[in-house]
């Protein structure tokens, strides 16, 4: 029996090629999308679950309030570690201070590699339960040790034994390898930690750290902890709330206390997906994308299933006769149900097989866009079980209409040709088409808005010249010591037109300070300035625009205590003529010599931070270099590299193009836009497939009517109109629903950006027109084809 | 009114060429009622399609009201057709989705008659066919005889000069069939030319003249007086 079912099902699929094509392609695209999105969601939801103590690991964070604006940060002061250990030690199993993950030069003999890593207190490997390949987790107790990830160990020593090998960090710190741990996977918060070195070693690197070790107002480090079993995280979080505030008051740091620091514990389960805060309140984060893509994926699959159901009902009239004949010949209802289900399951299995191929083909591209390393879990039984159950469910869902409804027809009725599904039979079909296009059009509008926002922000004037500018991080003071000589050599080589040092790259503000004072500063005004020490040529190197006063110049000896404000700082200080005014910082007076147009250095979506540029009097950690436009970039880089190597042979010259660094700021939004665009195109494609199928079946159904109309004198145009208008009406209804829906969602989305592209009316109008155009193109083929058919043919078929 | 000379029509498939009309010549005068008879496959329907300008001949001449139409393109034929010819089919060919009134109104829409005029004319013709009381019914709610009345109403609403009827009583019982034939006779008496294809000798007796076809040729003409 099953064999018979399969044979007939297969013949039916082959016979109705258009129908089969639309269903199989639509379903397999839908399944492929769902599979991709499921893999992505699985990856997101399993973030950090690699760590066995996932449920007990927390990060200590704080809220601080500046001018009624609460910011939430991971940055904490050093003494907090000891304080928690001392006052709340019974709640924590491990408390570990850590530096930010940062790039360092790791060298062994002649081999130099730049890798990111952390300096952490000795219990870090226990806290994370690192999987040790060599050595054990106590490897960091020796202050001159280092633990490497297996991939870094491999890169460094190849097949040689890495244990006890001597390594230099940033050419200054001598350490010995005391352990090798398995690479932490991509979907963990520590995926880029290629090495861990002892915190105590870090504390010896800069003299200022001695002071910082007791300063409660210097928030430049991270603190991780693991709770003791059975401890309530929320309770401890409430207990430690004011630990910092009390200490900072005790230390007499009034400014620090005025920010009202409030500590809390952030469980590991919330790090990745719930990282967004607004005014001290958690507002979600990446979890929104999980929901968004989850919903999109589900919708795309539903769209494909809708096609299946719609085409089945559209075909019901044709199949009704078949049902009649079969019943007359003795088939009972159960067998018919079996027959129809076999067909739909065969189709969904076919679609599942194709979707696996599609996913495999799309994964490299998808991974690149999504910045993931997803793979099909070929060897995981769970994957297969879920996938097969899903495709069975899809087949059953899609096939239930024909199986249950068509099989119930009375044979006498349908064979007499009296079968008429009635006006209500078409209603669900219409509702489904409206639903399809509502989803598609909402997705189109959303994608357009996202792309426009990114484009709009990209076009934002940045206040400096990005092109032909490179920046490199300096990890030692060697370059600083020879700065003038290096500059001379670089200029002589013709590779560059200018070079400058600074303490932040153009694409970030690394230092912020408050407690500055100036004439007529209102009492109680809390200030928070970006502080950027730069060398004299900085402005000429980056091509900023001086709009008041003048640039720094070596010709004025007094410029070493001169400062330049950006427009936002000048506005914040509320000077009508800022040039010549004095600003006091750390007890020293600085004279404003100029104002520059705002430089967009931090997030391009946000307001520009009020920023003050000082003359640098210590080794900067960034050089910015303007490449000579008359020479190829490739040659210029080669020359620059040679000169840097000549002066600092121990550090690899590691540079970035400023414009590509700037472009990275758009990665998240562009990724979202690209993924949304991808799903949108698929959704539209699937919807159009369905529409095309509907149009062709409608044309088939109405062949006779069209023939009669033609005999009575209908023109091709009027027939095309007749065939298209129903769909145009349906899509128009979708547009009317989709526009307010999309407006609501996108208005909410774009509100989070300070610098935002307007939701112009034309986006909606153009999308609506586009939707109608796609509809017309899709259904016109069938409409015109049937309008051109000779009526003699269709009428003779009677 | 109609004069066809040496009309030929072939149907080709990959293997065989079938001759449907073989150098057929005939004429029909204005006001005549002509029946075309012959066995299945003799070319009756093909002839009717060509006369109705639904199809074009491969060879020969077809003069309709002194105009040579054999080589008219689709648009010109459609134009001539909708103003001059009404059709009545064996299977009625009413549109299921439209009411009686709307079905009858359709030819008027396609010839661009204004709304007010349309309503008047449709009501007039429905009245004449005695199906006014069914104006808001759908075809499947009517009996076969009633459906054919609607079809005839639709055929005549445009006041065509020629009505082509393809076995108009084929799907009807004899009483309904006679009614339909009476209707056609009335129309003919009021001046409409009628050409009817039929298998029924009984129906053929309503006509003035019978043309008998065999293998695409005229084999006999009977004048009925």
XYZ file of N, CA and C in Angstrom, chain A residues 221-438:
654
model
N 39.496 48.678 35.432
C 39.774 47.248 35.461
C 38.480 46.460 35.535
N 38.618 45.159 35.471
C 37.427 44.298 35.540
C 37.553 43.370 36.738
N 36.415 42.925 37.232
C 36.422 42.036 38.389
C 35.432 40.893 38.136
N 35.972 39.670 38.119
C 35.127 38.488 37.930
C 35.092 37.700 39.224
N 34.009 36.974 39.424
C 33.925 36.182 40.645
C 33.098 34.935 40.404
N 33.322 33.962 41.270
C 32.472 32.767 41.226
C 31.829 32.618 42.597
N 30.496 32.461 42.625
C 29.774 32.402 43.880
C 29.985 31.032 44.534
N 29.900 31.022 45.861
C 29.896 29.738 46.556
C 28.583 29.038 46.252
N 28.584 27.708 46.246
C 27.328 27.000 45.944
C 26.246 27.387 46.953
N 25.042 27.554 46.471
C 23.915 27.837 47.367
C 23.758 29.303 47.735
N 24.663 30.147 47.243
C 24.558 31.565 47.581
C 23.604 32.250 46.608
N 22.731 33.105 47.146
C 21.783 33.821 46.301
C 22.445 35.059 45.701
N 22.622 35.047 44.401
C 23.329 36.133 43.730
C 22.630 37.465 43.979
N 21.300 37.473 43.913
C 20.571 38.731 44.075
C 20.785 39.336 45.460
N 20.869 38.459 46.443
C 21.046 38.951 47.806
C 22.429 39.576 47.944
N 23.441 38.875 47.463
C 24.803 39.412 47.559
C 24.902 40.704 46.759
N 24.257 40.703 45.592
C 24.260 41.886 44.743
C 23.707 43.082 45.523
N 22.652 42.851 46.295
C 22.070 43.932 47.094
C 23.001 44.314 48.248
N 23.666 43.290 48.806
C 24.560 43.558 49.940
C 25.714 44.482 49.561
N 26.292 44.252 48.400
C 27.510 44.991 48.055
C 27.201 46.347 47.417
N 25.935 46.644 47.223
C 25.488 47.831 46.490
C 26.324 49.088 46.778
N 26.502 49.413 48.065
C 27.154 50.683 48.393
C 28.587 50.500 48.882
N 29.162 49.331 48.659
C 30.516 49.061 49.160
C 31.508 50.086 48.610
N 31.344 50.443 47.337
C 32.285 51.381 46.747
C 32.027 52.794 47.258
N 30.752 53.168 47.332
C 30.404 54.517 47.747
C 30.960 54.802 49.146
N 30.793 53.839 50.037
C 31.288 54.023 51.409
C 32.801 54.205 51.404
N 33.486 53.373 50.618
C 34.946 53.448 50.599
C 35.435 54.741 49.984
N 34.752 55.183 48.935
C 35.218 56.369 48.224
C 34.994 57.608 49.093
N 33.911 57.582 49.888
C 33.671 58.681 50.825
C 34.746 58.682 51.907
N 35.056 57.471 52.364
C 36.080 57.352 53.400
C 37.419 57.887 52.897
N 37.624 57.749 51.606
C 38.895 58.213 51.041
C 38.874 59.723 50.787
N 37.697 60.333 50.906
C 37.585 61.789 50.732
C 37.507 62.229 49.284
N 37.200 61.297 48.385
C 37.082 61.637 46.958
C 35.654 62.115 46.693
N 35.447 63.446 46.862
C 34.080 63.972 46.766
C 33.528 63.849 45.352
N 34.404 64.102 44.363
C 33.934 64.032 42.970
C 33.499 62.606 42.636
N 34.375 61.657 43.038
C 34.041 60.257 42.797
C 32.715 59.891 43.445
N 32.502 60.377 44.677
C 31.267 60.043 45.391
C 30.061 60.708 44.746
N 30.284 61.887 44.120
C 29.148 62.597 43.525
C 28.521 61.812 42.369
N 29.257 60.841 41.839
C 28.699 60.022 40.740
C 27.803 58.903 41.267
N 27.708 58.827 42.606
C 26.831 57.851 43.243
C 27.005 56.432 42.694
N 28.193 55.853 42.871
C 28.420 54.508 42.313
C 27.575 53.455 43.032
N 26.899 52.626 42.250
C 26.087 51.537 42.795
C 26.591 50.232 42.188
N 27.089 49.335 43.045
C 27.649 48.078 42.536
C 26.554 47.025 42.373
N 26.765 46.117 41.445
C 25.885 44.940 41.360
C 26.618 43.794 40.698
N 26.081 42.581 40.913
C 26.681 41.392 40.309
C 25.901 41.029 39.052
N 26.608 40.858 37.982
C 25.951 40.502 36.730
C 26.269 39.049 36.395
N 25.269 38.151 36.492
C 25.538 36.729 36.245
C 25.978 36.485 34.802
N 26.796 35.476 34.625
C 27.348 35.163 33.306
C 26.248 34.962 32.266
N 25.105 34.430 32.711
C 24.025 34.152 31.755
C 23.502 35.438 31.121
N 23.828 36.590 31.711
C 23.300 37.836 31.161
C 24.360 38.646 30.423
N 25.592 38.208 30.456
C 26.664 39.013 29.855
C 26.436 39.277 28.384
N 26.158 38.212 27.670
C 26.164 38.332 26.212
C 24.840 38.852 25.672
N 23.745 38.325 26.177
C 22.456 38.632 25.552
C 21.738 39.820 26.177
N 22.157 40.181 27.407
C 21.459 41.287 28.082
C 22.457 42.363 28.497
N 23.176 42.906 27.541
C 24.278 43.802 27.908
C 23.921 45.274 27.741
N 22.696 45.571 27.346
C 22.366 46.979 27.086
C 21.661 47.602 28.289
N 22.110 48.784 28.640
C 21.501 49.510 29.761
C 21.100 50.889 29.292
N 19.999 51.374 29.809
C 19.628 52.750 29.535
C 19.280 53.391 30.862
N 20.044 54.409 31.199
C 19.837 55.102 32.461
C 19.768 54.147 33.656
N 20.694 53.214 33.680
C 20.798 52.323 34.827
C 19.850 51.149 34.818
N 19.037 51.037 33.780
C 18.081 49.933 33.714
C 18.452 49.028 32.545
N 18.422 47.730 32.799
C 18.737 46.795 31.720
C 17.619 46.812 30.688
N 17.992 47.038 29.424
C 16.967 47.076 28.378
C 17.205 45.961 27.369
N 17.776 44.865 27.853
C 17.967 43.730 26.942
C 19.330 43.782 26.290
N 19.361 43.721 24.984
C 20.623 43.670 24.263
C 20.455 42.726 23.092
N 21.431 41.838 22.925
C 21.390 40.933 21.771
C 20.175 40.003 21.785
N 19.582 39.832 22.956
C 18.403 38.960 23.051
C 17.323 39.433 22.090
N 17.316 40.761 21.829
C 16.334 41.285 20.878
C 16.538 40.673 19.494
N 17.808 40.499 19.129
C 18.093 39.900 17.825
C 17.674 38.441 17.814
N 17.884 37.768 18.957
C 17.457 36.368 19.033
C 15.959 36.285 18.769
N 15.218 37.172 19.433
C 13.768 37.179 19.217
C 13.436 37.543 17.790
N 14.087 38.638 17.343
C 13.764 39.151 16.012
C 13.997 38.082 14.945
N 15.178 37.457 14.989
C 15.478 36.474 13.954
C 14.643 35.217 14.143
N 14.364 34.887 15.396
C 13.503 33.744 15.642
C 12.142 33.943 14.997
N 11.594 35.132 15.210
C 10.277 35.431 14.645
C 10.349 35.441 13.119
N 11.413 36.063 12.592
C 11.544 36.101 11.132
C 11.618 34.689 10.565
N 12.425 33.841 11.218
C 12.597 32.478 10.725
C 11.267 31.733 10.705
N 10.540 31.883 11.794
C 9.249 31.223 11.884
C 8.323 31.721 10.772
N 8.341 33.032 10.571
C 7.477 33.607 9.544
C 7.832 33.082 8.155
N 9.131 33.015 7.882
C 9.529 32.545 6.553
C 9.020 31.121 6.336
N 9.138 30.278 7.384
C 8.648 28.906 7.242
C 7.128 28.901 7.059
N 6.456 29.748 7.840
C 5.003 29.805 7.720
C 4.616 30.255 6.310
N 5.364 31.220 5.770
C 5.074 31.678 4.408
C 5.125 30.506 3.444
N 6.157 29.665 3.610
C 6.288 28.530 2.700
C 5.143 27.544 2.900
N 4.758 27.324 4.165
C 3.641 26.413 4.417
C 2.336 26.980 3.856
N 2.211 28.301 3.952
C 1.013 28.942 3.403
C 0.927 28.663 1.907
N 2.059 28.772 1.227
C 2.065 28.451 -0.201
C 1.492 27.070 -0.443
N 2.001 26.147 0.355
C 1.587 24.763 0.187
C 0.074 24.636 0.334
N -0.427 25.222 1.416
C -1.856 25.089 1.671
C -2.680 25.805 0.607
N -2.222 26.999 0.245
C -2.959 27.773 -0.748
C -3.032 27.059 -2.077
N -1.881 26.521 -2.483
C -1.882 25.841 -3.772
C -2.748 24.593 -3.709
N -2.738 23.926 -2.544
C -3.565 22.725 -2.422
C -5.036 23.074 -2.527
N -5.448 24.128 -1.819
C -6.872 24.464 -1.882
C -7.225 24.944 -3.275
N -6.301 25.678 -3.896
C -6.586 26.166 -5.241
C -6.778 24.998 -6.189
N -6.049 23.932 -5.901
C -6.142 22.779 -6.781
C -7.298 21.855 -6.396
N -7.973 22.199 -5.312
C -8.931 21.241 -4.777
C -10.000 20.882 -5.796
N -10.372 21.852 -6.627
C -11.429 21.576 -7.589
C -11.000 20.480 -8.570
N -9.733 20.614 -9.009
C -9.238 19.597 -9.937
C -9.166 18.240 -9.252
N -8.682 18.284 -8.017
C -8.490 17.020 -7.344
C -9.810 16.433 -6.850
N -10.791 17.292 -6.746
C -12.081 16.799 -6.285
C -12.567 15.701 -7.215
N -12.382 15.917 -8.516
C -12.818 14.907 -9.478
C -12.078 13.604 -9.247
N -10.762 13.741 -8.997
C -9.958 12.555 -8.747
C -10.485 11.812 -7.522
N -10.813 12.599 -6.486
C -11.344 11.978 -5.274
C -12.632 11.224 -5.597
N -13.480 11.874 -6.415
C -14.736 11.244 -6.803
C -14.501 9.921 -7.497
N -13.598 9.929 -8.446
C -13.317 8.712 -9.199
C -12.778 7.637 -8.270
N -11.826 8.026 -7.433
C -11.239 7.042 -6.528
C -12.291 6.437 -5.604
N -13.154 7.287 -5.092
C -14.171 6.778 -4.175
C -15.130 5.834 -4.901
N -15.479 6.227 -6.136
C -16.365 5.377 -6.914
C -15.748 4.003 -7.119
N -14.405 4.014 -7.277
C -13.728 2.752 -7.536
C -13.477 1.962 -6.262
N -13.895 2.506 -5.125
C -13.836 1.704 -3.920
C -12.836 2.154 -2.874
N -12.149 3.287 -3.107
C -11.203 3.758 -2.098
C -11.989 4.309 -0.916
N -11.562 3.983 0.322
C -12.251 4.613 1.426
C -11.475 5.848 1.872
N -12.058 6.575 2.799
C -11.521 7.873 3.147
C -10.106 7.764 3.726
N -9.882 6.711 4.526
C -8.576 6.560 5.165
C -7.469 6.465 4.127
N -7.797 5.711 3.069
C -6.778 5.549 2.033
C -6.482 6.864 1.335
N -7.526 7.668 1.157
C -7.316 8.963 0.515
C -6.468 9.875 1.391
N -6.771 9.836 2.704
C -5.974 10.644 3.627
C -4.519 10.204 3.542
N -4.334 8.878 3.555
C -2.977 8.346 3.435
C -2.309 8.840 2.175
N -3.049 8.821 1.089
C -2.505 9.257 -0.190
C -2.046 10.724 -0.140
N -2.934 11.569 0.378
C -2.587 12.996 0.402
C -1.425 13.286 1.351
N -1.434 12.626 2.517
C -0.319 12.840 3.447
C 0.985 12.333 2.863
N 0.921 11.201 2.162
C 2.138 10.698 1.551
C 2.711 11.739 0.601
N 1.825 12.367 -0.157
C 2.292 13.388 -1.086
C 2.969 14.543 -0.365
N 2.313 15.042 0.702
C 2.886 16.216 1.346
C 4.162 15.853 2.105
N 4.192 14.646 2.682
C 5.406 14.253 3.396
C 6.553 14.013 2.422
N 6.215 13.457 1.282
C 7.254 13.249 0.272
C 7.837 14.600 -0.120
N 6.939 15.558 -0.281
C 7.392 16.876 -0.678
C 8.238 17.521 0.409
N 7.807 17.380 1.677
C 8.583 18.033 2.732
C 9.914 17.305 2.960
N 9.959 15.992 2.727
C 11.244 15.298 2.863
C 12.194 15.743 1.766
N 11.630 15.883 0.571
C 12.439 16.359 -0.552
C 12.990 17.740 -0.207
N 12.100 18.578 0.339
C 12.492 19.940 0.697
C 13.555 19.921 1.786
N 13.421 18.998 2.740
C 14.399 18.926 3.824
C 15.773 18.569 3.279
N 15.803 17.583 2.378
C 17.090 17.193 1.786
C 17.722 18.372 1.061
N 16.901 19.088 0.278
C 17.442 20.236 -0.447
C 17.887 21.320 0.525
N 17.128 21.486 1.603
C 17.481 22.554 2.542
C 18.828 22.279 3.209
N 19.130 21.006 3.445
C 20.439 20.676 4.027
C 21.551 21.132 3.088
N 21.339 20.883 1.795
C 22.345 21.314 0.816
C 22.439 22.832 0.794
N 21.270 23.486 0.799
C 21.259 24.949 0.777
C 22.000 25.517 1.986
N 21.725 24.942 3.159
C 22.370 25.448 4.383
C 23.878 25.251 4.291
N 24.275 24.071 3.837
C 25.705 23.803 3.719
C 26.363 24.816 2.780
N 25.665 25.130 1.691
C 26.221 26.096 0.730
C 26.226 27.512 1.299
N 25.203 27.823 2.088
C 25.064 29.207 2.554
C 25.899 29.484 3.797
N 26.304 28.423 4.519
C 26.967 28.638 5.810
C 28.215 29.515 5.747
N 29.130 29.297 4.802
C 30.333 30.145 4.798
C 29.968 31.621 4.705
N 29.032 31.907 3.815
C 28.608 33.288 3.651
C 27.884 33.783 4.894
N 26.998 32.958 5.406
C 26.210 33.336 6.580
C 27.130 33.589 7.779
N 28.114 32.704 7.946
C 29.061 32.871 9.053
C 29.820 34.175 8.940
N 30.181 34.514 7.717
C 30.929 35.746 7.512
C 30.069 36.948 7.873
N 28.838 36.940 7.381
C 27.949 38.067 7.665
C 27.615 38.116 9.149
N 27.344 36.960 9.734
C 26.895 36.939 11.122
C 28.063 36.948 12.102
N 29.286 36.847 11.582
C 30.474 36.790 12.423
C 30.379 35.619 13.406
N 30.154 34.445 12.850
C 29.988 33.243 13.667
C 30.804 32.119 13.055
N 30.880 31.016 13.791
C 31.500 29.814 13.222
C 30.527 28.663 13.359
N 29.381 28.801 12.714
C 28.362 27.765 12.827
C 28.671 26.622 11.879
N 28.322 25.419 12.290
C 28.411 24.265 11.401
C 27.132 23.449 11.556
N 26.791 22.726 10.505
C 25.677 21.776 10.652
C 26.150 20.666 11.575
N 25.338 20.327 12.551
C 25.769 19.347 13.544
C 25.495 17.943 13.007
N 26.264 17.592 11.945
C 26.021 16.316 11.263
C 26.029 15.143 12.229
N 26.896 15.199 13.247
C 27.075 14.015 14.089
C 26.264 14.068 15.379
N 25.428 15.097 15.518
C 24.635 15.167 16.742
C 23.252 14.575 16.504
N 22.935 13.471 17.201
C 21.618 12.840 16.990
C 20.474 13.811 17.276
N 20.693 14.684 18.280
C 19.645 15.643 18.637
C 19.264 16.486 17.422
N 20.283 16.940 16.689
C 20.032 17.755 15.506
C 19.124 17.018 14.533
N 19.463 15.751 14.287
C 18.677 14.975 13.319
C 17.263 14.743 13.810
N 17.165 14.435 15.107
C 15.831 14.167 15.643
C 14.959 15.412 15.485
N 15.520 16.569 15.920
C 14.736 17.803 15.827
C 14.416 18.127 14.368
N 15.425 18.003 13.511
C 15.231 18.374 12.108
C 14.167 17.493 11.469
N 14.239 16.186 11.744
C 13.282 15.277 11.104
C 11.879 15.509 11.658
N 11.809 15.718 12.964
C 10.491 16.012 13.539
C 9.920 17.278 12.900
N 10.784 18.296 12.762
C 10.311 19.552 12.179
C 9.821 19.354 10.754
N 10.561 18.574 9.951
C 10.115 18.450 8.565
C 8.857 17.594 8.482
N 8.728 16.617 9.395
C 7.484 15.849 9.430
C 6.313 16.759 9.789
N 6.535 17.583 10.820
C 5.470 18.498 11.237
C 5.093 19.437 10.100
N 6.129 19.934 9.402
C 5.862 20.821 8.270
C 5.014 20.103 7.236
N 5.392 18.868 6.928
C 4.645 18.107 5.945
C 3.212 17.877 6.384
N 3.044 17.548 7.674
C 1.693 17.266 8.162
C 0.853 18.536 8.186
N 1.508 19.635 8.652
C 0.786 20.908 8.713
C 0.354 21.327 7.309
N 1.317 21.227 6.372
C 1.026 21.683 5.021
C 0.041 20.765 4.325
N 0.055 19.472 4.689
C -0.775 18.523 3.944
C -2.130 18.280 4.573
N -2.380 18.896 5.732
C -3.609 18.549 6.437
C -4.854 19.010 5.692
N -4.784 20.142 5.026
C -5.981 20.622 4.335
C -6.453 19.657 3.264
N -5.558 19.360 2.302
C -6.038 18.424 1.276
C -6.398 17.070 1.867
N -5.618 16.614 2.837
C -5.873 15.270 3.353
C -7.240 15.194 4.021
N -7.540 16.159 4.861
C -8.769 16.051 5.636
C -9.979 16.608 4.894
N -9.769 17.668 4.136
C -10.907 18.319 3.500
C -11.302 17.634 2.192
N -10.318 17.481 1.332
C -10.644 16.906 0.023
C -11.183 15.489 0.134
N -10.639 14.740 1.110
C -11.032 13.338 1.178
C -12.488 13.184 1.617
N -13.083 14.287 2.086
C -14.452 14.166 2.588
C -15.500 14.402 1.506
N -15.082 14.686 0.283
C -16.051 14.984 -0.774
C -16.964 13.810 -1.083
N -18.210 14.146 -1.396
C -19.138 13.113 -1.835
C -18.922 12.872 -3.323
N -18.685 11.610 -3.683
C -18.316 11.338 -5.078
C -19.385 11.746 -6.092
N -20.658 11.495 -5.772
C -21.701 11.784 -6.755
C -21.710 13.270 -7.097
N -21.581 14.060 -6.038
C -21.641 15.493 -6.209
C -20.498 16.001 -7.086
N -19.283 15.589 -6.731
C -18.153 16.155 -7.466
C -18.099 15.636 -8.896
N -18.567 14.400 -9.110
C -18.493 13.865 -10.469
C -19.510 14.531 -11.376
N -20.620 14.946 -10.797
C -21.624 15.648 -11.578
C -21.148 17.035 -11.956
N -20.025 17.429 -11.335
C -19.502 18.765 -11.641
C -20.178 19.825 -10.820
N -20.994 19.389 -9.828
C -21.694 20.374 -9.024
C -20.790 20.916 -7.929
N -19.573 20.382 -7.887
C -18.672 20.820 -6.823
C -18.435 22.316 -6.914
N -18.747 22.950 -5.826
C -18.413 24.363 -5.770
C -18.049 24.675 -4.342
N -16.835 25.138 -4.174
C -16.330 25.339 -2.821
C -17.040 26.500 -2.146
N -17.742 27.311 -2.940
C -18.466 28.432 -2.350
C -17.548 29.605 -2.064
N -18.166 30.752 -1.782
C -17.371 31.963 -1.622
C -16.441 31.910 -0.411
N -16.810 31.123 0.620
C -15.992 31.133 1.837
C -14.726 30.302 1.702
N -14.708 29.390 0.735
C -13.531 28.563 0.573
C -12.328 29.415 0.191
N -12.588 30.525 -0.468
C -11.483 31.357 -0.924
C -10.986 32.288 0.169
N -11.799 32.486 1.197
C -11.452 33.478 2.209
C -10.145 33.158 2.938
N -9.986 31.909 3.441
C -8.725 31.616 4.131
C -7.530 31.852 3.216
N -7.707 31.497 1.948
C -6.623 31.675 0.997
C -6.249 33.151 0.901
N -7.277 33.990 0.858
C -7.031 35.430 0.742
C -6.351 35.956 2.000
N -6.847 35.494 3.150
C -6.245 35.937 4.410
C -4.765 35.557 4.439
N -4.474 34.340 3.966
C -3.096 33.877 3.999
C -2.211 34.714 3.081
N -2.729 35.064 1.899
C -1.943 35.900 1.001
C -1.685 37.264 1.637
N -2.717 37.814 2.273
C -2.547 39.107 2.948
C -1.477 38.988 4.031
N -1.533 37.895 4.794
C -0.550 37.685 5.856
C 0.863 37.623 5.272
N 1.002 36.854 4.195
C 2.308 36.720 3.544
C 2.879 38.078 3.174
N 2.062 38.867 2.512
C 2.588 40.133 2.022
C 2.730 41.162 3.132
N 1.927 41.043 4.174
C 2.132 41.946 5.309
C 3.522 41.701 5.891
